[in-house]
XYZ file of C-alpha atoms in Angstrom:
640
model
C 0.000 0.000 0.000
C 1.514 3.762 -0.757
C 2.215 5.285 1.932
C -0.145 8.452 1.574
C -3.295 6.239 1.327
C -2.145 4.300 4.338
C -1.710 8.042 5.661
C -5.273 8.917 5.073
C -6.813 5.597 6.096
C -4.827 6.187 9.476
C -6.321 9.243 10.001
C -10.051 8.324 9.022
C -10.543 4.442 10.303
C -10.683 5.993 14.094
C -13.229 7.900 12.940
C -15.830 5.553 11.972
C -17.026 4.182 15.147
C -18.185 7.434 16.072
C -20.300 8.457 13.011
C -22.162 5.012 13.129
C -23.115 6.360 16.091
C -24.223 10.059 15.128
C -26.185 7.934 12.238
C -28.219 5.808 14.788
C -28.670 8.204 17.231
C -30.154 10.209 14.677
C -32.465 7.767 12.916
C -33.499 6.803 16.662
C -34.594 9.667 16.981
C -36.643 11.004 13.555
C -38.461 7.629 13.886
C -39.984 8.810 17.452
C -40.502 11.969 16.404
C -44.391 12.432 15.757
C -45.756 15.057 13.306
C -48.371 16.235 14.613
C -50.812 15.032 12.318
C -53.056 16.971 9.745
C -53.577 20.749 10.309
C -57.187 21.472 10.681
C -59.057 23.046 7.390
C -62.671 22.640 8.107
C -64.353 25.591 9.592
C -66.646 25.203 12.835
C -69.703 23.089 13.326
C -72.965 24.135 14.902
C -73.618 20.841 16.960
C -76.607 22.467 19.253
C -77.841 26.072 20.118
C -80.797 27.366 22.240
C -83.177 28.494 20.956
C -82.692 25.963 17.867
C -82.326 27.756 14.551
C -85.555 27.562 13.157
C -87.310 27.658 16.447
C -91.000 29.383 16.216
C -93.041 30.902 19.490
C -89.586 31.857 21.030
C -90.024 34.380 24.114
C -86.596 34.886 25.694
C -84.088 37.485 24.454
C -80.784 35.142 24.996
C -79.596 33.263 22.485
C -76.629 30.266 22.760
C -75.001 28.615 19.913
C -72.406 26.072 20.811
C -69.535 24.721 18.287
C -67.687 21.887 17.982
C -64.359 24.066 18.762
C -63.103 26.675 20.091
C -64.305 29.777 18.199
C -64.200 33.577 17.546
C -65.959 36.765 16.185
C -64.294 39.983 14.283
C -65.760 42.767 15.280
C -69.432 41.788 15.693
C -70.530 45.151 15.955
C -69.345 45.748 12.529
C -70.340 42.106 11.069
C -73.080 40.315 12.724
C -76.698 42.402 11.597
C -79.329 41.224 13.341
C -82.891 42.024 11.878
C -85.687 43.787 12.632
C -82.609 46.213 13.209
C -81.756 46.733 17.311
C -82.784 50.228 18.591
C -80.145 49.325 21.431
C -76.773 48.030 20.807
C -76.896 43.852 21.336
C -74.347 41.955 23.510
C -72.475 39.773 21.232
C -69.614 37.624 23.233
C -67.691 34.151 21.915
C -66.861 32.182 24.865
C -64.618 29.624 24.222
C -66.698 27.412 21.766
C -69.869 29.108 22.490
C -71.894 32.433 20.844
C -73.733 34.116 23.512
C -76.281 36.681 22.545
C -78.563 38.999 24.588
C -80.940 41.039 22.977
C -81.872 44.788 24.505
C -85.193 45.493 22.729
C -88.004 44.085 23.714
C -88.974 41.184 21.566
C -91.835 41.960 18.495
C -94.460 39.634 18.234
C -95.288 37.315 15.306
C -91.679 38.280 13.392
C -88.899 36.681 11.863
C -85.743 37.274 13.594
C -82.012 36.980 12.001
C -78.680 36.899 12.757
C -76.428 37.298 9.812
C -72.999 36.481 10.993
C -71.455 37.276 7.231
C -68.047 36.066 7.670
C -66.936 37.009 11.049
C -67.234 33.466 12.613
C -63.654 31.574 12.625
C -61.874 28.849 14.774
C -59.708 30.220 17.352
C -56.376 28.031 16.082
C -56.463 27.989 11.871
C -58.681 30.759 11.572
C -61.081 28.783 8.848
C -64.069 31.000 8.552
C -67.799 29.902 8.502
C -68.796 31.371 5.678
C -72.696 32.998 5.392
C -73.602 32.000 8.282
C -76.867 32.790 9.200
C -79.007 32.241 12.454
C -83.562 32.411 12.809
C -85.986 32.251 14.799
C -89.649 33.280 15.042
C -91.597 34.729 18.174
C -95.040 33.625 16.193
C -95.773 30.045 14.863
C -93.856 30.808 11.160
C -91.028 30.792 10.089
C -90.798 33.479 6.928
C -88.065 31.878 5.224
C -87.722 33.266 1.430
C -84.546 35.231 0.028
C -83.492 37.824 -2.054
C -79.599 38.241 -2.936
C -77.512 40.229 -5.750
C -74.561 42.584 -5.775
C -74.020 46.162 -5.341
C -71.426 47.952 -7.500
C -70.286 51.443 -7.262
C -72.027 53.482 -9.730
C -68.905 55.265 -11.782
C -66.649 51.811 -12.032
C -67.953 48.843 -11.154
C -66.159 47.987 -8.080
C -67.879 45.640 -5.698
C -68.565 47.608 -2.864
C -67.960 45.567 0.710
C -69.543 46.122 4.077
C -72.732 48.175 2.589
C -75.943 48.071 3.970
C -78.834 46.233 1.829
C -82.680 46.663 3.352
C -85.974 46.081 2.557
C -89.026 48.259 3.118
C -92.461 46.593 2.101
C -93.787 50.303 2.882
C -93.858 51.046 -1.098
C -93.824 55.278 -0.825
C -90.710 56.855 -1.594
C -90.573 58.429 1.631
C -89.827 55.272 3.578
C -86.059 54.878 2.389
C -85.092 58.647 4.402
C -87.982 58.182 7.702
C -88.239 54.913 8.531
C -85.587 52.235 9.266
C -85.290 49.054 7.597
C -86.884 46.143 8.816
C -85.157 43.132 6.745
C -81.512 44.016 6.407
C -78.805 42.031 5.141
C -74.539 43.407 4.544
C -72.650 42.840 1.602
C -69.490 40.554 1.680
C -66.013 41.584 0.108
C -67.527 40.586 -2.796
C -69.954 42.811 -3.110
C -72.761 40.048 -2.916
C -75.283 40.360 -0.320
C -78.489 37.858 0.390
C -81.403 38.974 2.434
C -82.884 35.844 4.731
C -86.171 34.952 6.099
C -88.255 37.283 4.324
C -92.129 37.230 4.356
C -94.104 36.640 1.164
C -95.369 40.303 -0.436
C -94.062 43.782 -2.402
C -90.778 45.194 -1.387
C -88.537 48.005 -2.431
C -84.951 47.428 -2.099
C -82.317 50.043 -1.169
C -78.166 49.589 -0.100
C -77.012 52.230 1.919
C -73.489 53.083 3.571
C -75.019 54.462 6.623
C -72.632 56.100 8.479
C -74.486 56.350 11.482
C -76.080 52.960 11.849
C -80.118 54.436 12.286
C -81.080 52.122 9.053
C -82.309 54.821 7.044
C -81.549 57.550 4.278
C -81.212 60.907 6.508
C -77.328 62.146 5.766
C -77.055 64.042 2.178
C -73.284 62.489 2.458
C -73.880 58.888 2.346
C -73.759 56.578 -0.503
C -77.331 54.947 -1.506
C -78.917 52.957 -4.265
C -82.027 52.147 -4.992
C -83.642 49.635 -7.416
C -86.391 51.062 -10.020
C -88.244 47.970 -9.930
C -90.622 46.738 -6.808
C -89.690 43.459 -5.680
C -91.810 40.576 -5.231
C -90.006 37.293 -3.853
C -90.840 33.787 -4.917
C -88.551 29.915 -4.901
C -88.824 27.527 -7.279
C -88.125 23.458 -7.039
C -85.300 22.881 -8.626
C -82.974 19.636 -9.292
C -79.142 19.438 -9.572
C -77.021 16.271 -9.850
C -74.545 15.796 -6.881
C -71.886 13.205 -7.305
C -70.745 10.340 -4.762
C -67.295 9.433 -4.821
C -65.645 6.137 -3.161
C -62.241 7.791 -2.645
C -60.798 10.743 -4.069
C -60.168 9.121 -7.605
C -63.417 6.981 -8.168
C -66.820 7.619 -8.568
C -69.289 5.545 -6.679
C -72.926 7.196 -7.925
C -74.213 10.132 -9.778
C -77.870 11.110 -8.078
C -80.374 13.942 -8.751
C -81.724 15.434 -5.883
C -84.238 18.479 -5.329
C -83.324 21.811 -3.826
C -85.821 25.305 -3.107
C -83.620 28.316 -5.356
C -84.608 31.545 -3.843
C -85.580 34.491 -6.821
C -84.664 37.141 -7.768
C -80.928 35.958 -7.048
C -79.443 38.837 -9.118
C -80.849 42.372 -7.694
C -78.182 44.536 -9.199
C -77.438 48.062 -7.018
C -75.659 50.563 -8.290
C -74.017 52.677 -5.122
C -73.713 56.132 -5.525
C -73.408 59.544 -3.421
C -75.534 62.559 -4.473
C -73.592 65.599 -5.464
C -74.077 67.351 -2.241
C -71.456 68.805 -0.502
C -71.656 71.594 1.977
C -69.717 74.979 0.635
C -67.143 76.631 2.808
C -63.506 77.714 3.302
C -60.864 76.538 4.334
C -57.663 77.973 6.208
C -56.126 80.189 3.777
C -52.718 80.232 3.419
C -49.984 83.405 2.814
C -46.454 81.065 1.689
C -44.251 84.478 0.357
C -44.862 88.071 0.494
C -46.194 87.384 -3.069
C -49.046 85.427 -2.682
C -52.201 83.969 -0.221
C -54.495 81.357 -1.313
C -57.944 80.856 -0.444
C -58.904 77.652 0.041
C -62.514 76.127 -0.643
C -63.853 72.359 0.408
C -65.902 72.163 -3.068
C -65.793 73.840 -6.255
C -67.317 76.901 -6.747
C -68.035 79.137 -10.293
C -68.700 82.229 -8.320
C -64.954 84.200 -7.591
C -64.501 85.641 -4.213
C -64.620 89.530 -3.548
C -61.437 90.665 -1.580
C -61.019 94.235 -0.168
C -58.172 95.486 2.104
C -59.667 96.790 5.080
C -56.377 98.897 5.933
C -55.117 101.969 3.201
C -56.689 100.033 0.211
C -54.791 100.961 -2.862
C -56.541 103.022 -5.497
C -56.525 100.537 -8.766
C -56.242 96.524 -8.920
C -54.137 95.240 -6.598
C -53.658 91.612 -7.248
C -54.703 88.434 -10.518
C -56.272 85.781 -9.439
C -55.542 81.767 -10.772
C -58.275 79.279 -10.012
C -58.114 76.270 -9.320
C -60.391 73.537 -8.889
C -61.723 69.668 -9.751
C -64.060 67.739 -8.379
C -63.448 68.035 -4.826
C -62.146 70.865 -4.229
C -61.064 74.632 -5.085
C -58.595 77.356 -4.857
C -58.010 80.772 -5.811
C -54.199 81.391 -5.601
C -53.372 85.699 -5.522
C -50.340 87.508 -6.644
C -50.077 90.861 -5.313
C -48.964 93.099 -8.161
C -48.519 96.759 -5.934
C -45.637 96.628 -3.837
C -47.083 98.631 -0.817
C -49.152 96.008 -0.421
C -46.864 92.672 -0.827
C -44.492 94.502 1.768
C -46.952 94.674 4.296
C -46.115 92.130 7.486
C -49.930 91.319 8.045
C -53.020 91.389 5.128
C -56.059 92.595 6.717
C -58.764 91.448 4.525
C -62.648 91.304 4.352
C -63.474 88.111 1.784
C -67.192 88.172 0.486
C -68.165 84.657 -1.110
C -70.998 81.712 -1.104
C -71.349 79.483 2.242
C -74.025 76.829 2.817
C -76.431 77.590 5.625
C -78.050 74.468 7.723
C -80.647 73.702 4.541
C -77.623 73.652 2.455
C -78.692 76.310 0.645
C -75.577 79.101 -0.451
C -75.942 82.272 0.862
C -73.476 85.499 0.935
C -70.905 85.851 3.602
C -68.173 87.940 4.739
C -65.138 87.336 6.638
C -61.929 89.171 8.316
C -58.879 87.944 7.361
C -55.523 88.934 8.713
C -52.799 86.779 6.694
C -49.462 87.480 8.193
C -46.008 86.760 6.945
C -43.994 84.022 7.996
C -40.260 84.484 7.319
C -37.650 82.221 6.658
C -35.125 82.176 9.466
C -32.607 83.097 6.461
C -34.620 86.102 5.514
C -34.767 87.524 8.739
C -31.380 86.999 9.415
C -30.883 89.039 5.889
C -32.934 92.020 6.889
C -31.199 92.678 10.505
C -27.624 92.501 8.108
C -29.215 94.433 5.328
C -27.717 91.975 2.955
C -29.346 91.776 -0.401
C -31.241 88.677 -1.428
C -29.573 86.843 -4.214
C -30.402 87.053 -7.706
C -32.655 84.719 -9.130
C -34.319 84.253 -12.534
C -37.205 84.047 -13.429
C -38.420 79.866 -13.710
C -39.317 79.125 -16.970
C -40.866 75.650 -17.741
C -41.042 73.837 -21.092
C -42.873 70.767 -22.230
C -40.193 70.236 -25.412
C -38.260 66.694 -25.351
C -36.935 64.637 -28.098
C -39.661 62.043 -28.090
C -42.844 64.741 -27.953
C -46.179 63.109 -29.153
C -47.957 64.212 -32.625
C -50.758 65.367 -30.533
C -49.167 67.194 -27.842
C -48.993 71.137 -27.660
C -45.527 73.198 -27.003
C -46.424 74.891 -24.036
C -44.057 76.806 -21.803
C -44.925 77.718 -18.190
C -43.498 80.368 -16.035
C -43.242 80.215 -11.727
C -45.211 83.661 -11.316
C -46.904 86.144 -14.224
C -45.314 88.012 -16.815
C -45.439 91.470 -17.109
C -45.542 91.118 -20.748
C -44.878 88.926 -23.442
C -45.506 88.423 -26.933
C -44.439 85.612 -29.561
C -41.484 87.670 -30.763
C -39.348 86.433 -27.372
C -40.343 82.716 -28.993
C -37.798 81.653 -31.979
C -39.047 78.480 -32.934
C -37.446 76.673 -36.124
C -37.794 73.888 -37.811
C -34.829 71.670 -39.799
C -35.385 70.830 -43.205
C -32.233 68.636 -44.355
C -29.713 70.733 -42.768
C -30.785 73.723 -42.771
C -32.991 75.512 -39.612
C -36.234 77.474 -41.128
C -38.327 79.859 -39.051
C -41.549 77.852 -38.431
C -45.008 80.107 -37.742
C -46.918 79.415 -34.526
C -49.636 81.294 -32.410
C -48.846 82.559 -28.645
C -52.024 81.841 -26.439
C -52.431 82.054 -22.903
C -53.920 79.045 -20.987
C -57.079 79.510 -20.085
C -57.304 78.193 -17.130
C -53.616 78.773 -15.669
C -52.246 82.320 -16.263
C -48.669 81.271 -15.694
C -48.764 78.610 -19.208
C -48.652 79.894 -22.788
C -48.892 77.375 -25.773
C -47.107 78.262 -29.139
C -50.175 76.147 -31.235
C -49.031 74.769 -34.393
C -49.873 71.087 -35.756
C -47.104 68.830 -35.711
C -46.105 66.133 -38.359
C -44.337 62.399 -37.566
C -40.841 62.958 -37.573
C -40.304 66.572 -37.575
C -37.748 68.134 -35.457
C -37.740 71.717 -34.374
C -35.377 73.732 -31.593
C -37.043 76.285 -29.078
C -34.529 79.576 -28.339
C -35.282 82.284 -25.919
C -32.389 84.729 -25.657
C -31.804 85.963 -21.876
C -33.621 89.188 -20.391
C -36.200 89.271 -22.504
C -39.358 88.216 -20.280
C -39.872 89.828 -17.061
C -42.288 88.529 -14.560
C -44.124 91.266 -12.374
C -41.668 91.064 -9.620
C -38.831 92.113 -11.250
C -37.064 88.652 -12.487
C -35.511 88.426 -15.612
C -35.863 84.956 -17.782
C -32.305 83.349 -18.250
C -30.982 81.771 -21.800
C -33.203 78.778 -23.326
C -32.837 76.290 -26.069
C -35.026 73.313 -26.323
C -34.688 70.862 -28.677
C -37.969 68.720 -30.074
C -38.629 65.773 -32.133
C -41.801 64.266 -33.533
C -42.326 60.388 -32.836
C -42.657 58.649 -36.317
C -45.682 57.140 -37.319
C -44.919 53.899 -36.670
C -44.539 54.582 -33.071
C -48.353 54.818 -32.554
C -51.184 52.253 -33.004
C -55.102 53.096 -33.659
C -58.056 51.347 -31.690
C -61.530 51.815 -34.042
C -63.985 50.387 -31.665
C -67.754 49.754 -33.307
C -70.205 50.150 -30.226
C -73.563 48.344 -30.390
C -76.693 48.124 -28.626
C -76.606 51.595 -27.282
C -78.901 54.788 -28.226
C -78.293 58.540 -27.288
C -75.052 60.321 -26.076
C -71.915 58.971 -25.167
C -68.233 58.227 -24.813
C -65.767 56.068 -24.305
C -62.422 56.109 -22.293
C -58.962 53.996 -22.497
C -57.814 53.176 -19.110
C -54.463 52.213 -18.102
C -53.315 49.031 -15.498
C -54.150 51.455 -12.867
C -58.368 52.017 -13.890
C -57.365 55.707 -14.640
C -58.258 57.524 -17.807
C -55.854 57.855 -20.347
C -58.299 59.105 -23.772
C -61.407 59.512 -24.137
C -63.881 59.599 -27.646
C -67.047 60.977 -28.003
C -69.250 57.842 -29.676
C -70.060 59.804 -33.255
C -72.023 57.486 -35.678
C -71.915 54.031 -33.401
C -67.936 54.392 -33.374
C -65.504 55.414 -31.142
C -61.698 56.444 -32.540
C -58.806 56.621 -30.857
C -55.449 57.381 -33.292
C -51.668 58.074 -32.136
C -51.650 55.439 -29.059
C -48.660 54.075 -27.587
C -48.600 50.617 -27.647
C -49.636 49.574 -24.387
C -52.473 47.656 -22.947
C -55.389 49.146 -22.533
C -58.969 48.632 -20.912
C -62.352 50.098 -21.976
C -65.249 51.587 -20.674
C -68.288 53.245 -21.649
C -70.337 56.069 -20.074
C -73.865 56.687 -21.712
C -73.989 60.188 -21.498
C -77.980 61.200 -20.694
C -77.567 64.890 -20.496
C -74.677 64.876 -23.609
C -72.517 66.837 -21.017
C -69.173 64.707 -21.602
C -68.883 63.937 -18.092
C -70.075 60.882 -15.785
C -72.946 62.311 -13.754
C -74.358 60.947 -10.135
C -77.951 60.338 -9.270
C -80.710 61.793 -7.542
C -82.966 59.788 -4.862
C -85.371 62.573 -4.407
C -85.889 62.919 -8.396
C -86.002 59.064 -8.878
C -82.806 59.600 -11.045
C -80.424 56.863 -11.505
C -76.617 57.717 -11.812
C -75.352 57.655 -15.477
C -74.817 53.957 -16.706
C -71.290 52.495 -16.937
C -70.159 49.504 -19.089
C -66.755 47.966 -19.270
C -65.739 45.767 -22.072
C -64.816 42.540 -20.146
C -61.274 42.266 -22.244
C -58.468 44.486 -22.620
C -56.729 45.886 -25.782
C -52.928 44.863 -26.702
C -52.022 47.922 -29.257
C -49.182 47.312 -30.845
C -46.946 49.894 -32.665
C -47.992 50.560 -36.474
C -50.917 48.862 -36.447
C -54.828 49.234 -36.553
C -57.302 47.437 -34.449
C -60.881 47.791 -34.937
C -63.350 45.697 -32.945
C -66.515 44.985 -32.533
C -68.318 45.722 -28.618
C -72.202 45.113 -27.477
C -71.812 46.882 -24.219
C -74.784 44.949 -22.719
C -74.290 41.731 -23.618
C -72.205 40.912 -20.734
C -73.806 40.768 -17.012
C -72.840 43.953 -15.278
C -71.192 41.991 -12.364
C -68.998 40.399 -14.860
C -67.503 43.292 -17.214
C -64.952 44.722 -15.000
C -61.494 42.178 -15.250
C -60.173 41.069 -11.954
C -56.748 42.569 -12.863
C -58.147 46.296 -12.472
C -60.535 45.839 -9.958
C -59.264 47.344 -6.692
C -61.610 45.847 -4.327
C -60.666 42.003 -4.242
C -62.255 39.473 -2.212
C -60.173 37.848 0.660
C -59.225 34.491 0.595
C -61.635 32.762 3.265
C -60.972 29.474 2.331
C -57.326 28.622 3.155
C -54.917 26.298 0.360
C -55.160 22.492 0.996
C -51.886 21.120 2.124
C -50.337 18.102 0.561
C -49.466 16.081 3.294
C -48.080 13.342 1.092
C -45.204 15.692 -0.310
C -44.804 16.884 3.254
C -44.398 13.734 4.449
C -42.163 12.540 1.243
C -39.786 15.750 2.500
C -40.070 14.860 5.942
C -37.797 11.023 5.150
C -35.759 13.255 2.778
C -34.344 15.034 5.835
C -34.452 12.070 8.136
C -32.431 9.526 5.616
C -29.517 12.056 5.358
C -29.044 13.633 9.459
C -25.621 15.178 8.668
C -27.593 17.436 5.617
C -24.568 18.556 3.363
C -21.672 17.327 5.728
C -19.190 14.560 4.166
C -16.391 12.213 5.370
């Protein structure tokens, strides 16, 4: 033998005793080494309660229902309804595997009681939720026992709306919705699908409502309602379904048709929306630089506020005015254009403009205002030293790039007004082989933001033009000068865009259509002109679809009206989206209402997606396969 193997062998034989023991002390111990046998996926049982569910000519107010384990509720003042609705708040505990409820209001004869748990009863280990769960009783001798379910979307996109109110009233005047509460209530899950139990045979009207604070009935201008045109009359029908027997997981042991009750309607479709109400008033205002204040508004308004100084008012205009405003909101942002005013420490102002009184109704009103000045630590520190403030141009912002769209609009946009300015401060040229020509355009001033100006001209693919503003030759009204500019632009080509010809069918009267991006937001919108809506210069990109029908041809989505019976305006999505690919034309073919509402809107844009309730089966096989994998090799990655 050479001596460097006899070496190693030397080195390793004394060795070997003690990792046959390692080895069997380890497989010792994986094969006692229990498990813990299969997690637990079902959810809980109801294996008795008192009264029983079902239960007619009940008296007491306590009711018990007992699991077969240990349980929980989430938030049952949020998710268990209880119906006719409870004028005082019910006590709702889980103890250990045990619901105990005690009712507060006295008991109403001959009626239907129930306890809609939605989802909010789990086990207290795995959390496996008992889904719809759903408790009656009667204090007469019947049991009402038909349903009524369907969804509720919100009105402007189709989102399932979660956690709203649904009632019935089988009072039939409009006036029951906002003075009465309801008496057969049901909540939507995160779904958006709701189901009314234990209803009584007769007319209904049916209403959702996000009631904000929890009286059961339309009396807050802000919450969000809907209401469905039709009266509703509930019925069942016998129906038969085939339900398969299987031996084992693999093999079928009997197909059999048995009969079931199906509950109608089943697919009430409520359309949430909030009525465009909204309280008018002001908000803080706001003085940032000796420049400017802002007036701040919680809604928009059409109707400009009236300032006066109530100190040494100068004789002529003393300030311009920017507005600005959307949906929500509004603002009026002021630049102060005389000097003895802008140097003043403290504003002291009287602002006259519209403010809703307690019928919501606008009225005239006048305020004081005294805006004062809050310098900069460095400013101050300035004027005790006297020290100048440094020089600083005038901001000058333009939209010009090298990859500008055929569609888009040179603007340029300065960081206060101009004292002046026409299009002879603008050189704009365009290159013809090598050569730079002077290219026309028209100055205009934004009209809705007095610090942009666009230089209009219509572009053509491929073009290329430069931008050149020579320095000192725009002054804004405080005195800054504009520094040097050049800007250099370029045209996309045409093959950089795509077109989308969509032919819409099955719908009368006014309307439009929008592109939306991954994110549900608008991107372009058509106007539907002849049963087609055209969209040219996209960028490839994926895009969704959805149509407004536009009653009042206003070009803008409106909201409903309870008190004037008027539904919100109807939305459609297609239920697809649109790959556009570069130089190329799409057209298509959409029937807006051939598709179930519920369905149109793709999971991959809706925001409000339903929890997982039902947790993933485990493979206890594999588990168990990777289990011995571990066990057969204790040392893991260690050799000898």
């Amino acid at each position: 033998m050479k001596p460097a193997i006899q070496y190693t062998l030397n080195r390793f034989i004394p060795w070997i005793p003690t990792g046959i023991s390692v080895w069997l002390f380890a497989s010792c111990a994986n094969m006692a080494s229990p498990n813990g046998g299969p997690y637990d996926e079902l959810p809980p049982r109801v294996i008795r309660s008192t009264p029983g569910n079902g239960e007619t000519h009940v008296k007491g107010r306590t009711i018990e229902i007992v699991f077969d384990e240990l349980i929980q509720v989430e938030r049952p003042s949020e998710n268990v309804i209880i119906t006719p609705p409870q004028k005082l708040m019910p006590e709702i505990l889980a103890l250990g595997k045990k619901i105990k409820i005690e009712l507060k209001d006295s008991l109403i004869p001959d009626v239907t009681y129930t306890i809609d748990f939605t989802n909010s009863v789990a086990d207290n280990n795995e959390k496996n939720v008992l889904e719809n769960f759903g408790f009656a009783f009667s204090t007469g001798e019947r049991l009402d026992s038909l349903e009524i379910s369907g969804i509720v979307l919100n009105a402007a996109n189709l989102e399932p709306m979660p956690n709203i109110m649904v009632g019935l009233h089988s009072d039939l005047a409009d006036s029951a919705f906002t003075t009465a509460p309801f008496f057969r209530t049901s909540k939507t899950n995160d779904r958006g699908r709701f189901t009314i139990r234990n209803i009584a045979e007769g007319r209904y009207r049916l209403f959702a409502l996000n009631d904000a604070n929890r009286d059961y009935l339309f009396d807050q201008p802000g919450e969000d309602i809907a209401f469905h045109d039709s009266v509703i009359t509930p019925y069942f029908e016998l129906r038969t379904r085939q339900d398969t027997i299987w031996k084992d997981s693999l093999t079928i042991d009997s197909v059999r048709t048995v009969g079931y009750t199906h509950f109608l309607p089943d697919n009430a479709t409520l359309r949430l929306f909030r009525e465009a109400f909204r309280r008018q008033y002001m908000l803080r205002p706001e003085r940032a630089d000796k420049y400017t204040f802002t007036l701040n508004f919680n809604a928009p308004t059409d109707t400009l506020p009236a300032l006066s100084l109530t100190d040494n008012p100068p004789a002529g205009d003393w300030y311009l005015v920017r507005r600005q405003q959307d949906e929500n909101a509004a603002s009026f942002r002021y630049w102060i254009t005389d000097s003895l005013v802008y140097n003043r420490d403290t504003l002291h102002l009287q602002v006259s403009y519209l403010k809703s009184d307690s019928l919501n109704i606008l009225r005239p009103q006048t305020d004081t205002l005294h805006l004062a000045l809050r310098r900069q630590p460095a400013e101050r520190s300035r004027r005790r030293e006297r020290e100048p403030e440094p020089v600083a141009f005038l901001s000058m912002q333009t939209n010009a790039s090298d990859r500008m769209e055929v569609y888009d609009t040179l603007s340029v946009t300065f960081d206060e007004p101009v004292a002046t300015l026409d299009s002879s401060v603008f050189v704009l040229e365009q290159k013809q082989d090598t050569l730079w020509i002077p290219a026309d355009f028209t100055l205009r001033q934004d009209s809705n933001n007095l610090l942009k100006y666009c230089l209009m001209r219509p572009f053509g693919y491929g073009e290329q033009f430069r931008l050149t503003v020579d320095s000192a030759r725009i002054s804004g009204i405080y005195g800054k000068w504009n520094d040097a500019s050049l800007s250099t632009i370029r045209i996309k080509q045409r093959d950089s865009y795509g077109d989308l010809f969509l032919k819409i069918e099955g719908i009368e009267g006014a309307a439009f259509v929008e592109l939306l991006n991954t994110g549900d937001a608008p991107v372009r919108k058509s106007t539907v002109r002849e049963g087609w809506a055209i969209f040219t210069h996209l960028k490839p990109d994926k895009y969704y679809v959805r149509l407004i029908e536009d009653t009042n041809d206003n070009g803008v989505w409106d909201t409903g009206n309870y008190a004037e019976k008027r539904q919100p305006e109807n939305v459609w999505y297609a239920p697809r989206f649109y790959e556009i690919p570069a130089n190329f034309e799409i057209e298509e073919s959409w029937s807006p209402r051939s598709t179930p509402i519920e369905r149109q809107k793709l999971p991959e844009i809706t925001k409000n997606k339903p929890k997982d309730v039902t947790k993933k089966k485990r493979d206890y096989r594999q588990e168990g396969q990777q289990q011995s994998a571990r066990s057969s090799n204790p040392f893991g990655g260690i050799s000898f």
